[in-house]
Structure formats: C-alpha cells, structure tokens
CSV table of C-alpha atoms in Angstrom, one decimal:
chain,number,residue,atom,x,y,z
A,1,UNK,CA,5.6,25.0,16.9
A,2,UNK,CA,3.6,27.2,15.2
A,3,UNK,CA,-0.3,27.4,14.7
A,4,UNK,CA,-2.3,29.5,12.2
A,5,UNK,CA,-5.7,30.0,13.2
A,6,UNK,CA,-7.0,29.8,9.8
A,7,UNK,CA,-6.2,26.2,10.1
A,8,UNK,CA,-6.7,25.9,13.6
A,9,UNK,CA,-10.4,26.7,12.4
A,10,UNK,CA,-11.2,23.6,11.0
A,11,UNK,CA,-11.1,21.7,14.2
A,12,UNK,CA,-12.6,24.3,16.6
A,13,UNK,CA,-14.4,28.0,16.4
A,14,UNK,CA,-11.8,30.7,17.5
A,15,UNK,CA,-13.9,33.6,18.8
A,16,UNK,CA,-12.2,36.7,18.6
A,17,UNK,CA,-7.9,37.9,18.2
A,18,UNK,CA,-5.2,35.3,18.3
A,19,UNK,CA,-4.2,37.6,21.6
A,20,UNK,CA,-7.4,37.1,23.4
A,21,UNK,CA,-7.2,33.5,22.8
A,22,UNK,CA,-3.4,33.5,23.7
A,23,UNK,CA,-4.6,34.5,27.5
A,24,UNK,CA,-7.5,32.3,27.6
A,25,UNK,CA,-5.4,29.1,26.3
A,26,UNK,CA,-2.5,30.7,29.3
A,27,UNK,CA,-5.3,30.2,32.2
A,28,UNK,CA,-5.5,26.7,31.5
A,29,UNK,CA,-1.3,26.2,31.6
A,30,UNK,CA,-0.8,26.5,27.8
A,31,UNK,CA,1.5,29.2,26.8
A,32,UNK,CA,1.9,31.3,24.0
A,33,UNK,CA,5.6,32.4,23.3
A,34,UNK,CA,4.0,35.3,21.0
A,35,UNK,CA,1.7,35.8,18.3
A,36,UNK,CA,2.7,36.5,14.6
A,37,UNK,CA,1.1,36.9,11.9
A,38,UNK,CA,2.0,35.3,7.9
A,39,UNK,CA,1.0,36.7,4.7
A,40,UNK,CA,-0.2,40.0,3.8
A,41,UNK,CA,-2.1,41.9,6.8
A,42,UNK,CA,-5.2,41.7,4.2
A,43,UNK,CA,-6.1,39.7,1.4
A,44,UNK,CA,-8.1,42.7,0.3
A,45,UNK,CA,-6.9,43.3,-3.0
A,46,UNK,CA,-6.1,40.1,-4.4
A,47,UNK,CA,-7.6,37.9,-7.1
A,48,UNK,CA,-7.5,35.2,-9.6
A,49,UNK,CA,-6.3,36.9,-13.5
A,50,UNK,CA,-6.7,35.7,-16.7
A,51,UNK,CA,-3.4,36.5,-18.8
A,52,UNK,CA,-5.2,37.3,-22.2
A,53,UNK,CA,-2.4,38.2,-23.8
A,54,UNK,CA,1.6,38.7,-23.1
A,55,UNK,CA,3.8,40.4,-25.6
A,56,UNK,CA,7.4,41.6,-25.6
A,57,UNK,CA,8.0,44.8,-23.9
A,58,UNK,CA,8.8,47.7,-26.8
A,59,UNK,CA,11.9,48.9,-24.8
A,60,UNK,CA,12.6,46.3,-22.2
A,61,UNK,CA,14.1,43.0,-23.3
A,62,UNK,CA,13.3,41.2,-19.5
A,63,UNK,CA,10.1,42.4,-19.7
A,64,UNK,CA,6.4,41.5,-20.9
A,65,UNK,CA,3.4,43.5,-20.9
A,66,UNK,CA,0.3,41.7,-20.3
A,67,UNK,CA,-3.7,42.0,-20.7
A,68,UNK,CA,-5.1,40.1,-17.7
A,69,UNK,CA,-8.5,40.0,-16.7
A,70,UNK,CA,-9.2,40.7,-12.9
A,71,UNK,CA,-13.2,40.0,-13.6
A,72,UNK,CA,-14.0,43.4,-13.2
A,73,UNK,CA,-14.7,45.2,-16.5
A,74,UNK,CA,-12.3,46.1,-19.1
A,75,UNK,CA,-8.7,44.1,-18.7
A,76,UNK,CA,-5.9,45.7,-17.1
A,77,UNK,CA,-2.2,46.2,-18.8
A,78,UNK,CA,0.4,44.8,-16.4
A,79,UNK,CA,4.0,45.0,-16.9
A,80,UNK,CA,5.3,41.3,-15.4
A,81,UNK,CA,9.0,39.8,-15.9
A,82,UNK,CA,8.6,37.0,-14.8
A,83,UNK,CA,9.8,34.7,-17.6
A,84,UNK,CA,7.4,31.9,-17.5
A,85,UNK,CA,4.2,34.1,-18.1
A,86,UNK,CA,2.1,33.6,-20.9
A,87,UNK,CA,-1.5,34.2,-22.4
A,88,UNK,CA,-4.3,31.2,-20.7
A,89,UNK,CA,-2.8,31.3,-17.7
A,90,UNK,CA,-4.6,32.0,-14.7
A,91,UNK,CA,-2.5,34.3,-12.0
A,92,UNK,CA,-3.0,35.7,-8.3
A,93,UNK,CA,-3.4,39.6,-9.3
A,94,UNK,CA,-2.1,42.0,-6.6
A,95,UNK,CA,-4.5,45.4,-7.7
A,96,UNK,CA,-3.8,48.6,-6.9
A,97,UNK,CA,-4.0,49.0,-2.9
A,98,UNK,CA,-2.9,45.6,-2.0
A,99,UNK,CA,-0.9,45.2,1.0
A,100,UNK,CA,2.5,43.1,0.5
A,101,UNK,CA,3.7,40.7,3.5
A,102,UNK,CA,6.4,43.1,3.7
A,103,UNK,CA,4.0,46.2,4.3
A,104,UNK,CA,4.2,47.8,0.5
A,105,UNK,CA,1.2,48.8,-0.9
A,106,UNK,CA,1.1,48.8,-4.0
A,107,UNK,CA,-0.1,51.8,-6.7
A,108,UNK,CA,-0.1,51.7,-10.6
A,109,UNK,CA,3.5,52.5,-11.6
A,110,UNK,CA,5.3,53.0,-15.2
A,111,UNK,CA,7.6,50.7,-16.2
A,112,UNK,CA,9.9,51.8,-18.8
A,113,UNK,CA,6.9,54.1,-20.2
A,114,UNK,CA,4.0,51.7,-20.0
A,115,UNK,CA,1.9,52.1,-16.8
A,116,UNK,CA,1.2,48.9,-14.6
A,117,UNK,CA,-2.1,48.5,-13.2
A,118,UNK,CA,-1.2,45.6,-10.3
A,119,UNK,CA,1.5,43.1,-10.4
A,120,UNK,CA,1.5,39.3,-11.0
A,121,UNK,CA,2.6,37.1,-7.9
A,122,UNK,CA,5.0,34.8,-7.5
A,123,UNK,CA,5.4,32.4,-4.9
A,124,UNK,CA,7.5,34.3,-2.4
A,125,UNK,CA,5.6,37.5,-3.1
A,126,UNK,CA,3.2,35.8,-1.0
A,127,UNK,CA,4.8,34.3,1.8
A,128,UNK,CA,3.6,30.3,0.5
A,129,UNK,CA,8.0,29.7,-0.1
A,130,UNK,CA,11.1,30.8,-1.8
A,131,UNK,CA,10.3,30.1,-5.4
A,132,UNK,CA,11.0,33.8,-7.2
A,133,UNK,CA,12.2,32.3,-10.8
A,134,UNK,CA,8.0,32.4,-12.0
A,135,UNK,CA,5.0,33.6,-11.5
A,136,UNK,CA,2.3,31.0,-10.1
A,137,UNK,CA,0.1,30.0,-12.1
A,138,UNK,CA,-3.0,28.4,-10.6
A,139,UNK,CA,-4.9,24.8,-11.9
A,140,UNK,CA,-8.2,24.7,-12.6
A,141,UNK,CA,-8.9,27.6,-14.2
A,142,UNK,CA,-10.5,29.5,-11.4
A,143,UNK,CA,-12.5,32.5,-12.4
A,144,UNK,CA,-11.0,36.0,-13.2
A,145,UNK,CA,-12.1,38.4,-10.0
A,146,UNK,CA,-12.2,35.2,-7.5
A,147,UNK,CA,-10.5,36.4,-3.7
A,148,UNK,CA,-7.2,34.5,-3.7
A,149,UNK,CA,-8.8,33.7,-0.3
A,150,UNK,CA,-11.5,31.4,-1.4
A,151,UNK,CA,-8.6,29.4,-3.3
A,152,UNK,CA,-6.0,29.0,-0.1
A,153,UNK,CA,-5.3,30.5,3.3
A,154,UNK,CA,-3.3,33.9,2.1
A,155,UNK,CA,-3.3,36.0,5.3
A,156,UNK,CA,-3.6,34.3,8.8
A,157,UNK,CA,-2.7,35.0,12.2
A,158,UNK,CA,-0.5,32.4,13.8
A,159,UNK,CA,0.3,31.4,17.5
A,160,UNK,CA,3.3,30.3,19.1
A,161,UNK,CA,2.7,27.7,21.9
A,162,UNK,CA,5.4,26.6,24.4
A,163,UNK,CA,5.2,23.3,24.7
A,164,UNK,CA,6.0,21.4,28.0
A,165,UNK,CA,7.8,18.1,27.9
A,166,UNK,CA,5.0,16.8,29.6
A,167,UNK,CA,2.5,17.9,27.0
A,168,UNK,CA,3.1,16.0,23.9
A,169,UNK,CA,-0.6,15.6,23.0
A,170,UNK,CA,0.0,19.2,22.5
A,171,UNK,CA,2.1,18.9,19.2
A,172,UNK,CA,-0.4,18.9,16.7
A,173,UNK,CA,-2.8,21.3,15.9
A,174,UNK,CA,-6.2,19.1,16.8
A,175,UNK,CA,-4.1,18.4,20.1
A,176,UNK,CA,-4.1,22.6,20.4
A,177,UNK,CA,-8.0,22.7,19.8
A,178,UNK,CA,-8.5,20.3,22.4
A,179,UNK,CA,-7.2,22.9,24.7
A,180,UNK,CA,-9.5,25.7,23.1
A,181,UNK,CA,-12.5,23.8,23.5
A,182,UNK,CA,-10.8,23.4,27.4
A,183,UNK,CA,-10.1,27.4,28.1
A,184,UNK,CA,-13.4,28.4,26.0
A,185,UNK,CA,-15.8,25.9,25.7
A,186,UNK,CA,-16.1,26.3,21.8
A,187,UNK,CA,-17.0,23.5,19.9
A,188,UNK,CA,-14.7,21.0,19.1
A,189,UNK,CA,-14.9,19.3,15.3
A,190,UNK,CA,-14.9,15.6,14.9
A,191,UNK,CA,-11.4,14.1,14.9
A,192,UNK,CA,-9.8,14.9,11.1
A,193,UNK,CA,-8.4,10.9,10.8
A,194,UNK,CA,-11.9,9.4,11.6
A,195,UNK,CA,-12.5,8.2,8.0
A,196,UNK,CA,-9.9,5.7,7.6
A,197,UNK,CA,-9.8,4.3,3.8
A,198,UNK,CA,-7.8,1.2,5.7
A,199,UNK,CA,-9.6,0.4,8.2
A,200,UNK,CA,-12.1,-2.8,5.8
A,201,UNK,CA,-8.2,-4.2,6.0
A,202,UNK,CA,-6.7,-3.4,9.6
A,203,UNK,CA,-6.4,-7.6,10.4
A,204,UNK,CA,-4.0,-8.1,8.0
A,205,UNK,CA,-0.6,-7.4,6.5
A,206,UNK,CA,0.8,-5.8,3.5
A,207,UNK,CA,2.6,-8.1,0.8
A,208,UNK,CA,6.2,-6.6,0.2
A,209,UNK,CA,8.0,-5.6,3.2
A,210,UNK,CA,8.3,-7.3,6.6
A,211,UNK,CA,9.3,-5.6,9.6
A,212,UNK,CA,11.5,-7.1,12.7
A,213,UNK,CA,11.7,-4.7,15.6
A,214,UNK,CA,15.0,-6.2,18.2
A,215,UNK,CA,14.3,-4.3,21.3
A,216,UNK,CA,10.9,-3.4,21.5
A,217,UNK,CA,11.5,-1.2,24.5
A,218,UNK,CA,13.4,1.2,21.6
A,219,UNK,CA,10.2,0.9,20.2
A,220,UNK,CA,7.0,0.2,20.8
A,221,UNK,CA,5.1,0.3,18.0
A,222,UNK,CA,5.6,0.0,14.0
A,223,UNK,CA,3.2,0.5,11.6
A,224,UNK,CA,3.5,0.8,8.0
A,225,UNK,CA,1.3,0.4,5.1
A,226,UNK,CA,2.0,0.6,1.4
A,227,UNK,CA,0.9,2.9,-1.9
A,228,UNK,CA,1.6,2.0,-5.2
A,229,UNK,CA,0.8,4.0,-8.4
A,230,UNK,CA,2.1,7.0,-6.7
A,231,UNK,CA,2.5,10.1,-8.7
A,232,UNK,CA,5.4,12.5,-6.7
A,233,UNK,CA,4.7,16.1,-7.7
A,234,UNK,CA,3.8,20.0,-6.5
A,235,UNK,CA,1.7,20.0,-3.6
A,236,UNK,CA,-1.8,22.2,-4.1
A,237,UNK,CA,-1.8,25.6,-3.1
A,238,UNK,CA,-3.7,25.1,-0.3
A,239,UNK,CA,-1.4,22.8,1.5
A,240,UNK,CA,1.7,25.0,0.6
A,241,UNK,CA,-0.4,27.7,1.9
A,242,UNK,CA,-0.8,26.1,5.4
A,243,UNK,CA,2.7,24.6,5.2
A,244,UNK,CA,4.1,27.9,4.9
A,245,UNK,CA,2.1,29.1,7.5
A,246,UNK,CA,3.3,26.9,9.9
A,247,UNK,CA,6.7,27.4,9.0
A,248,UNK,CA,7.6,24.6,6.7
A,249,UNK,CA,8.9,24.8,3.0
A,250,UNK,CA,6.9,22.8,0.7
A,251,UNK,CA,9.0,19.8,-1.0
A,252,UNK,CA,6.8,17.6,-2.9
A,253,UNK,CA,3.2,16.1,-2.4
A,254,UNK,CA,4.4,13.1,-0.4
A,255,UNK,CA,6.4,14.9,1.9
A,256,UNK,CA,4.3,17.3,2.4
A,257,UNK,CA,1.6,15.0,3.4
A,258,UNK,CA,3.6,13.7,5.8
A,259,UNK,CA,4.5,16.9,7.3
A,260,UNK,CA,0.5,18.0,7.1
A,261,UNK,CA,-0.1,15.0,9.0
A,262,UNK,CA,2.4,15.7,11.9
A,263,UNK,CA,1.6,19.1,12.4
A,264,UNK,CA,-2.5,18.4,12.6
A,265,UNK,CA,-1.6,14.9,14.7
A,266,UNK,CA,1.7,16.1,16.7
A,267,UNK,CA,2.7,12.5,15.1
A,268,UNK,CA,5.5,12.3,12.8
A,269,UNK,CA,5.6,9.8,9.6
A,270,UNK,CA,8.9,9.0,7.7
A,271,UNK,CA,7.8,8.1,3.5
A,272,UNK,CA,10.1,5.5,2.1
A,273,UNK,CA,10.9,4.8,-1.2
A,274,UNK,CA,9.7,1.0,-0.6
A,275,UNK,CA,12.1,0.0,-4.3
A,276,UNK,CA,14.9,1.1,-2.7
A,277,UNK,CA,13.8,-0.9,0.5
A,278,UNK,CA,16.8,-3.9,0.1
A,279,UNK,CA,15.3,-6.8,0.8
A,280,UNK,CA,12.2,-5.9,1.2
A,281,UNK,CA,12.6,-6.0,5.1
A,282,UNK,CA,13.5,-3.4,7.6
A,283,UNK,CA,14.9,-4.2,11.0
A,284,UNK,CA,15.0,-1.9,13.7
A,285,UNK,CA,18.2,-2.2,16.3
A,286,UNK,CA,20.9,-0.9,17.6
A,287,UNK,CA,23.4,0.9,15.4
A,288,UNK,CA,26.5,-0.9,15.4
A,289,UNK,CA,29.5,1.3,16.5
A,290,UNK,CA,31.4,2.6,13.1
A,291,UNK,CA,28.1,2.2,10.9
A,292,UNK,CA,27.7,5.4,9.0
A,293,UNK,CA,24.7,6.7,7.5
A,294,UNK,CA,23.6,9.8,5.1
A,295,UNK,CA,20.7,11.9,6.5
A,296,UNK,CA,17.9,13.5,4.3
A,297,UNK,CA,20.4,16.9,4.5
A,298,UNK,CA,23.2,15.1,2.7
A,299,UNK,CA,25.4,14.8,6.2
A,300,UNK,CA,27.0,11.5,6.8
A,301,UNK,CA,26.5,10.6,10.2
A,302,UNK,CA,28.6,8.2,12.4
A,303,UNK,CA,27.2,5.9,14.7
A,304,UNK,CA,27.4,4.3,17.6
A,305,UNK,CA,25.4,1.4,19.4
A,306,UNK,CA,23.3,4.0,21.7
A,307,UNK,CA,21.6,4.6,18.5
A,308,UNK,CA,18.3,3.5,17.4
A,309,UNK,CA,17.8,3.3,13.5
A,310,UNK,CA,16.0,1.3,10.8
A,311,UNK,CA,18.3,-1.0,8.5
A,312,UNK,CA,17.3,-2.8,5.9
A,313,UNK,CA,19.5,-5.8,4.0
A,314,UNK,CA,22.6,-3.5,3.0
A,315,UNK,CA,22.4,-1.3,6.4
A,316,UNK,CA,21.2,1.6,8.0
A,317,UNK,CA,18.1,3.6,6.0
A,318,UNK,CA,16.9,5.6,8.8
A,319,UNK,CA,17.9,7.8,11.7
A,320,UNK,CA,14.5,6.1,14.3
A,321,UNK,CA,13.0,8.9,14.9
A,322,UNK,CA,15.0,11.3,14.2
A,323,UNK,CA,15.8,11.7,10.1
A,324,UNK,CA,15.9,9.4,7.1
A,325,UNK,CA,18.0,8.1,5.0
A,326,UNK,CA,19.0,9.7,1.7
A,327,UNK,CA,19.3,5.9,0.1
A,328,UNK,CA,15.3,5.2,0.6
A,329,UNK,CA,14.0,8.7,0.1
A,330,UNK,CA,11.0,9.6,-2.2
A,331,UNK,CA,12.1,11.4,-5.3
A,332,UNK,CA,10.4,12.1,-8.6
A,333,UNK,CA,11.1,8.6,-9.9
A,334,UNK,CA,9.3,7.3,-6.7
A,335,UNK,CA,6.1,4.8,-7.5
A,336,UNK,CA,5.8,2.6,-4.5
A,337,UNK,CA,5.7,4.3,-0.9
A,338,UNK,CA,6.3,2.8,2.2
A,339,UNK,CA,4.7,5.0,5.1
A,340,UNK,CA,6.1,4.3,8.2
A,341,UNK,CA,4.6,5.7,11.6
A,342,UNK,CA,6.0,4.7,15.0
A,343,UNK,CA,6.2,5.6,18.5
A,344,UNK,CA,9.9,5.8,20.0
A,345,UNK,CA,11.8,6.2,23.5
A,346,UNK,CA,11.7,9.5,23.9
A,347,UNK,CA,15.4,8.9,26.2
A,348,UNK,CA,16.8,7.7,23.2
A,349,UNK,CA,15.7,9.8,20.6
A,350,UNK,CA,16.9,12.9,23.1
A,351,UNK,CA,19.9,11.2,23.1
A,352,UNK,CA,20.3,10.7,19.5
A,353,UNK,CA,18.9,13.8,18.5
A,354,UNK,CA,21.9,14.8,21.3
A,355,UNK,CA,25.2,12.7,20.3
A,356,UNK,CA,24.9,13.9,16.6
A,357,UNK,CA,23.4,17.1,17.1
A,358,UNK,CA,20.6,17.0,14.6
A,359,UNK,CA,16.9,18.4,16.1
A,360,UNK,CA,14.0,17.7,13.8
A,361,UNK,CA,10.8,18.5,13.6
A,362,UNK,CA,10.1,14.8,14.6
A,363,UNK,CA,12.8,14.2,17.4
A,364,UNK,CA,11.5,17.0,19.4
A,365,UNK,CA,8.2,15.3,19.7
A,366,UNK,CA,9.2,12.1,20.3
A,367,UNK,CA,11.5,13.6,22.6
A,368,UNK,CA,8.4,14.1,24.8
A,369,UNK,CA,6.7,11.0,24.3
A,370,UNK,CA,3.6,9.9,22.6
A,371,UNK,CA,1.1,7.6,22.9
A,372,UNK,CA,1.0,4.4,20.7
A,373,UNK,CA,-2.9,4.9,19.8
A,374,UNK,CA,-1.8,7.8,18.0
A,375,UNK,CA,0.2,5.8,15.4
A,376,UNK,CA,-2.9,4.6,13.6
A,377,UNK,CA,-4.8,8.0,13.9
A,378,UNK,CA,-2.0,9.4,11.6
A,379,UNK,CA,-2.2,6.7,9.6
A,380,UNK,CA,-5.1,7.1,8.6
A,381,UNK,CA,-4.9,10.9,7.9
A,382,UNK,CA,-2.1,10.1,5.9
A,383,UNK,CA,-3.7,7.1,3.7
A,384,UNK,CA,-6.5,9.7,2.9
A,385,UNK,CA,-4.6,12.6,1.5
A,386,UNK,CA,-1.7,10.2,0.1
A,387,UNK,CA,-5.0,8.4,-2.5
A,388,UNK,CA,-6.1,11.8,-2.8
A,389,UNK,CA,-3.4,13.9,-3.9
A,390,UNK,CA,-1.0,11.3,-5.4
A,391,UNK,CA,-3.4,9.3,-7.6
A,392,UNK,CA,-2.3,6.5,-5.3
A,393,UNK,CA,-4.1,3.1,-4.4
A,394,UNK,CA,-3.9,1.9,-1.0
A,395,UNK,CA,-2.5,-1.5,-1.0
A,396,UNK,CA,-4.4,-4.0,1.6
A,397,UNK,CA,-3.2,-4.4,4.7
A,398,UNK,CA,-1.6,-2.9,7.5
A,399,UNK,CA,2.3,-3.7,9.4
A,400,UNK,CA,1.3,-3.5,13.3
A,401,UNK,CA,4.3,-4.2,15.6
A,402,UNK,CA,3.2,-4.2,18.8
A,403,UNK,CA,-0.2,-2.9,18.4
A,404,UNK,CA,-3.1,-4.3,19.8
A,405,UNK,CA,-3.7,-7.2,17.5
C-alpha cells in the first residue's frame, strides 16, 4: 500500500519529512516499509502553455515547432513531436531548469537547427501513467504561467506502510490519518464520505436488480445502489495524479472512482455494467465445481465449490471479493452502473485469492477483515464522485443485505 502525503493532507496536517513522520507513526506499532518519492523532486519549473501556433518542422518530418505561451513575456519556440499537438491547446510546459522524474534537468537544446526553449509533457513524462503516443492537453483552459501544481498533485512524497493482518482499518488512507492524529496529535479532518447524496433514500430499495445472498456467513453484507445516465470516460488529472501516486494506472472515470474510494476507505467496490446483469438479479453462492469464469485480466478461471462468487441468471459474473467478471464489466458503451460494496470472509477470500492464485488489490484487504459499517461509508464516497464526474444521476434507493435495517 502506498500513501502520498499530498493526499494524505487532506484528512490530517503532516508536520514536517515523510521520514520524521515514518518514526513517529513506528512508535505507535505502524510501520513504514520505506519511503519513496513520485514525480519530479520539484515542481519548480512547470506550468500551464498556450500552443499559439504549431507548424511543420523545415527539416524534420516527425517534428513541429511551436509558439507556446508560458505567461511570462514574449512566447517561447519549442520543438515538440508529439503528433497530436496543435495551436489552442493548453500544455504542461517543462522550462528550462525543470527537474524530470528521472533526474534530467532540462536546458534549451537545438533540434535539427531550431533551438527549444522547454519541452511539452506527455503523460509518462510525468509520472501520472504510460500514455507516451501525445502530449496532454489540459481542459478548461487554465492560464498560461499557472504551477502545474495548483492544477494536480505533480511531485509528492509517498509512504509505504506494512500492514498487519490485524490492522485492516489501516488500508485506506483516512484509516492512515487516524494513526497520525494517534502518533502526533495533529488534527484530524472530518470523515471524506460524510455527505452522502443517498442518504434522503437509505429505507428503500433500488428498482432493477435484486440481490439473494445463500450463505450469509460468506457474506455478511451487500450493498448496491444504481447510476444511470453514466458517461464512461478519462478520469481528471487530478485523480490520475493521485492514482498514479499511489501506484495505480488510471482506466477510466468509473473505475477509477472505485479505486479512489478503496484507497481513501481501505474498502473495495466492484462497478458492474448493470445491462449486462442477466436477469436483473445476482446471487451470491458457492461456485459449483467445473463452473468457469473470465476475470477482468482476460484469464478463465476454473472453479470449485470452496469458492465464493456472484452469479447472475446465465452464471458466474464475479470472483466475491476477489475480481470481476469480464461479461459485466463497464466499458465505453456502459450507461447504467451497478456499484456493489460488500464485506466478505476474509478465510475464504484468502483461500480463493490462494487456489487460483490471483492477489488483488481487494482480496488482500478482505483478506484481513473489515467491518460491515464501512460498506455504506464507501458508498457514499463513491455515489458522490460517481454524480460528479460521470454526469450520472443517483437512482433512489439502496440494496442492504444484512445491514442494519
């Protein structure tokens, strides 16, 4: 698990170095494994640019050169070759004296007899993924000479807990503040999922899927509640940017959202594609020995009956706990989401997670166990940013099985 203290910022002051802190959190029985850091050492150095103009290199077929303004006097030329540059974009400028992730400053340079004053970024130049076939180009139209850092987190330290199987409350990052405002006394923020946009609805249940859990002891809690007008897409920089940090690739705005949510709740969520739900009912059980199912990473998995999963009418959709299903995944085409978040046994996920040798993110923190309050807490997190970034509408309602109520 890893925690950037940019983020970790939000929920609690960090005084002073990510080392410091890493021996004050030890005191208390909290471990840190090491500390790294992501991004360039500095964000010194790099700013929002307005391509004014990009023309065709004189001697350089691959290449454009580029007026961009940096918002600091007269525009600079900059030699890019990225192929998806063009003038009215707005770029993240790296200027002369810029520090790379990868240590290299950078200088002006010639490229094939024109000089370069800075270099337009692409996605991996930064650290925020593997993209390398553009430059990024940022939305809104921030203004040339703005710190890339006012826009998203581009240079953060990042700690490396050890967490205990004892210490699941430990696998998110509000979890991890908890234990700073422990070793330090800082002050700890209100809890990030206290604004529920579900909550006016809790009593009741979603129209469109029904839930029957077999062995409750398997599970002991299902919830689920459903979007609709969902628009899949890119994520905004600044979640990528934390993503990244944190060690996870960005895939699209719904999965990334659930991801966001795990890593700030040490809950994990599983997004179905509820038009691909058969039935419109999902079942948890026993897998049935010889029942196969295909995993979100394209593997088709063999099961037995010492497996828990979620089925719906034409057979297994989900790994419980563990992985989904390619068959109900969210894709592009996705409209209507089903967001599922349960609590599991952690004795058979380990065992799952085990017999078919496939660790997740989310098996190895319901491998330590969680508490069944915390299903609703992500929840809510989740409803929040799913209306926000996906121009969805929460539908009323939500699926409790074997909640409270």
């Amino acid at each position: 698990m890893r925690v950037p203290i940019e983020w970790l910022n939000d929920y609690v002051a960090v005084d002073g170095d990510a080392t410091a802190l890493s021996e004050r959190l030890a005191l208390t029985g909290t471990e840190v494994a090491r500390v790294l850091h992501h991004g360039p050492l500095s964000a010194d150095n790099f700013v929002v640019g307005a391509v004014l103009t990009a023309e065709q290199h004189p001697d350089a077929d691959r290449l454009r050169v580029c007026s961009v303004d940096c918002g600091n006097g007269e525009p600079r030329t900059i030699v890019c070759g990225a192929p998806n540059v063009a003038a009215g974009q707005h770029v993240v400028v790296a200027l002369p004296g810029a520090v790379m992730p990868d240590g290299t400053k950078l200088g002006e340079a010639k490229l094939r007899g024109i000089k370069s004053s800075g270099m337009i970024c692409a996605e991996d130049e930064l650290g925020l993924g593997s993209d390398h076939e553009g430059i990024m180009v940022l939305e809104g139209a921030p203004a040339p000479g703005t710190p890339v850092c006012d826009l998203f987190a581009l240079s953060t330290e990042v700690l490396e807990p050890e967490i205990t199987p004892n210490r699941g409350d430990c696998g998110g990052l509000y979890g991890v503040a908890r234990e700073v405002h422990a070793a330090t006394g800082a002050l700890l923020c209100a809890e990030p999922w206290s604004d529920d946009p579900g909550s006016a609805t809790l009593a009741s249940e979603p129209v469109g899927i029904t839930v029957k859990v077999e062995d409750s002891s398997l599970c002991p809690r299902f919830t689920a509640r459903i979007f609709e007008g969902v628009t899949v897409g890119p994520s905004p920089l600044w979640l990528k940017a934390r993503l990244a940090a944190a060690g996870q690739r960005s895939i699209s705005n719904v999965v990334d959202i659930t991801n966001y949510v795990m890593l700030v709740s040490g809950h994990p969520l599983h997004a179905f594609d509820l038009d691909q739900i058969a039935g419109g009912e999902l079942t948890v059980r026993a897998a049935r020995d010889g029942e196969k199912l295909t995993t979100l990473d394209g593997e088709e998995r063999l099961l037995d009956s010492d497996i828990c999963l979620i089925a719906d009418a034409d057979g297994p959709t989900s790994l419980a706990g563990v992985m989904g299903g390619a068959r109900s995944e969210v894709s592009e085409a996705t409209t209507r989401v089903l967001l599922e978040v349960a609590v599991w046994d952690p004795a058979n996920i380990n065992r799952t997670s085990t017999r078919l040798g496939l660790r997740s993110e989310a098996s190895s923190r319901f491998e330590k166990g969680l508490s069944p309050e915390g299903a609703l807490d992500a929840q809510a997190l989740a409803s929040a940013l799913m209306v926000e970034l996906t121009g969805a509408s929460l539908a009323d309602g939500t699926l409790d099985v074997g909640g409270a109520g």
